[in-house]
């Protein structure tokens, strides 16, 4: 397995209270990464997707269970997590399939009851998170207010990675405390980054020091560098933030406005920098006829994959699958744990925004759709007919989590 490549994969979900801006943010992420070419594309029903007209109208986050795109040599797969509490079981299932998540909060409404529910679910599933404080352009927006609510209502340990410059109609940019730069946003959201001036270095040094100190509390290597009085450079701080975030010790927090297209790049960078690759996640457990097994994300291992969502579109159903171990190939015959029979994999499709691309195989860590299965069942395990596995999709050996 080419671990170098897999380490550049991010399977992530976006979790939010309804109306916090999940749909808008998803659209902007896809636009900024080049997966769609026109903003509004997911809303205006004018796309040539294979999804049903209702799904087209309601936007791509309903239609596609997983959409693949690219950012700086990294492959991002956005997994749809239903935003509404009515879909609690689907939320649970999607949390088992993704490796990390972006939690979106409204800078005006703050942490709402439903965000608490989904946050706790994510925490139970040991999913590392970064937070995005959206709607910073709106009247009454408060970045610090949301950070405080994360502490008070979610018992979280938020690490603001910067400070917004201006707010409401005057939202102009982001002071990046990690690499000592300023991101300036033009009216259309176009971002330019420049290093701190001498004045800014003096003004923001204390805030940066507080961040370094907070992360050093949860990372020994950073603590040593900090206590030695060494200058903590951006790379050292980033690496420590990544380790601590993956352990669930805290949550990096960013801000912007999806609607105004501001802050999208800093969020994409944070997804790459701080959310896990499939290799960073613990092994999964499965039952087999010969007893329980633990499966690492290794494409040389036995096949273990989970069907997590069936999407019906004009040309037939797509069964979205997460491969945890081994590989799934066109032409393979696989055992299905709920249908309890062997079936052939006729076609594999990767969804990129409104298009599907055929692929020959999907390996451990990948998300793919099997086309053409008429009777697939969400929640079933795919494995080799000789092994007949049933995934216990709660991950094995959850790391000890403390958000305090
Ligand atoms: P979802 O329910 O979480 O998917 O939220 P939507 O993306 O549908 O957004 C809900 C409403 O908030 C829509 O009217 C959006 O246009 C608006 N909205 C989303 N993001 C922003 C933002 O950053 N600023 C402002 N002012 N409005 C936003």
Coordinates of N, CA, C and O in Angstrom, one line a residue, residues 30-31 33-38 41-42 47-51 56 60 63-70 313 315 318 320 347-359 369:
X30 N -16.6 23.1 -2.7 CA -16.5 22.5 -4.0 C -16.1 23.5 -5.1 O -15.4 23.1 -6.0
X31 N -16.6 24.7 -5.0 CA -16.3 25.7 -6.0 C -14.8 26.1 -5.9 O -14.1 26.1 -6.9
X33 N -12.4 24.4 -4.8 CA -11.4 23.4 -5.1 C -11.6 23.0 -6.6 O -11.0 22.0 -7.0
X34 N -12.5 23.7 -7.3 CA -12.6 23.4 -8.7 C -13.6 22.3 -9.1 O -13.6 21.9 -10.3
X35 N -14.3 21.7 -8.1 CA -15.2 20.6 -8.4 C -16.4 21.1 -9.1 O -17.0 20.3 -9.9
X36 N -16.9 22.3 -8.8 CA -18.0 22.9 -9.6 C -17.5 24.2 -10.1 O -16.6 24.8 -9.6
X37 N -18.1 24.7 -11.2 CA -17.5 25.8 -11.9 C -18.3 27.1 -11.7 O -17.9 28.2 -12.1
X38 N -19.4 27.0 -11.1 CA -20.3 28.1 -11.0 C -20.9 28.1 -9.6 O -21.4 27.0 -9.3
X41 N -24.6 26.6 -8.4 CA -24.9 25.5 -9.2 C -25.7 24.4 -8.5 O -26.5 23.7 -9.1
X42 N -25.4 24.3 -7.2 CA -26.1 23.3 -6.5 C -27.5 23.7 -6.1 O -28.3 22.9 -5.6
X47 N -27.9 21.8 -13.0 CA -26.8 20.9 -13.3 C -27.2 19.7 -14.0 O -28.4 19.4 -14.1
X48 N -26.3 19.0 -14.6 CA -26.6 17.8 -15.4 C -26.3 16.6 -14.6 O -25.7 15.7 -15.0
X49 N -26.7 16.6 -13.3 CA -26.4 15.4 -12.5 C -27.3 14.2 -12.8 O -28.3 14.4 -13.5
X50 N -26.9 13.1 -12.3 CA -27.7 11.9 -12.5 C -28.7 11.8 -11.4 O -29.4 10.8 -11.3
X51 N -28.8 12.7 -10.5 CA -29.7 12.6 -9.4 C -31.1 13.0 -9.8 O -31.3 13.7 -10.7
X56 N -31.8 17.3 -7.0 CA -31.2 18.4 -7.7 C -31.6 19.7 -7.1 O -30.8 20.6 -6.8
X60 N -26.8 19.3 -3.8 CA -25.9 18.1 -4.0 C -25.7 17.4 -2.7 O -25.4 16.2 -2.7
X63 N -28.2 14.7 -2.6 CA -28.1 13.7 -3.7 C -26.9 12.8 -3.6 O -27.0 11.6 -3.8
X64 N -25.7 13.3 -3.3 CA -24.5 12.5 -3.3 C -24.1 12.2 -1.9 O -24.0 13.2 -1.1
X65 N -23.9 11.0 -1.6 CA -23.5 10.7 -0.2 C -22.1 11.0 0.0 O -21.7 11.2 1.1
X66 N -21.3 11.1 -1.1 CA -19.9 11.4 -0.9 C -19.4 12.0 -2.2 O -19.6 11.5 -3.3
X67 N -18.7 13.2 -2.1 CA -18.2 13.9 -3.3 C -16.7 14.1 -3.1 O -16.2 14.5 -2.1
X68 N -16.0 13.8 -4.2 CA -14.5 13.9 -4.1 C -14.0 15.1 -4.8 O -14.5 15.5 -5.9
X69 N -13.0 15.7 -4.2 CA -12.4 16.9 -4.8 C -10.9 16.9 -4.3 O -10.4 16.0 -3.6
X70 N -10.2 18.0 -4.8 CA -8.7 18.0 -4.5 C -8.3 19.4 -3.9 O -8.9 20.4 -4.3
X313 N -31.1 7.0 -8.3 CA -31.1 8.0 -9.3 C -31.6 7.4 -10.6 O -31.9 6.2 -10.7
X315 N -30.6 6.3 -13.4 CA -30.0 5.1 -14.0 C -29.9 3.9 -13.0 O -29.2 3.0 -13.3
X318 N -27.2 3.7 -6.5 CA -25.8 3.7 -6.2 C -25.7 3.4 -4.7 O -26.3 4.0 -3.8
X320 N -23.3 3.5 -1.7 CA -22.0 4.1 -1.3 C -21.4 3.3 -0.2 O -22.0 2.8 0.7
X347 N -19.9 -2.5 -11.4 CA -19.4 -1.2 -11.7 C -19.1 -0.4 -10.5 O -19.9 -0.4 -9.5
X348 N -18.0 0.3 -10.5 CA -17.6 1.2 -9.3 C -17.5 2.6 -9.8 O -16.9 2.9 -10.9
X349 N -18.1 3.5 -9.1 CA -18.1 4.9 -9.5 C -17.7 5.8 -8.4 O -18.0 5.7 -7.2
X350 N -16.8 6.8 -8.7 CA -16.5 7.9 -7.8 C -17.2 9.1 -8.2 O -17.2 9.5 -9.4
X351 N -17.9 9.8 -7.3 CA -18.7 11.0 -7.6 C -17.8 12.2 -7.4 O -17.3 12.4 -6.3
X352 N -17.7 13.0 -8.5 CA -17.0 14.3 -8.3 C -18.0 15.4 -8.7 O -18.4 15.5 -9.9
X353 N -18.6 16.0 -7.7 CA -19.6 17.0 -7.9 C -20.8 16.4 -8.7 O -21.4 15.5 -8.2
X354 N -21.0 16.9 -9.9 CA -22.1 16.4 -10.6 C -21.8 15.2 -11.6 O -22.7 14.8 -12.4
X355 N -20.6 14.7 -11.6 CA -20.2 13.7 -12.5 C -19.8 12.4 -11.7 O -19.4 12.5 -10.6
X356 N -20.0 11.3 -12.4 CA -19.5 10.0 -11.9 C -18.4 9.6 -12.8 O -18.4 9.7 -14.0
X357 N -17.3 9.1 -12.2 CA -16.2 8.5 -12.9 C -16.0 7.1 -12.6 O -16.0 6.7 -11.4
X358 N -16.0 6.2 -13.6 CA -15.8 4.8 -13.3 C -14.4 4.5 -12.9 O -13.4 5.1 -13.4
X359 N -14.2 3.7 -11.9 CA -12.9 3.2 -11.4 C -12.9 1.7 -11.4 O -13.9 1.1 -11.3
X369 N -18.9 4.2 -4.9 CA -20.2 3.7 -5.1 C -20.3 2.5 -6.0 O -19.6 2.5 -7.0

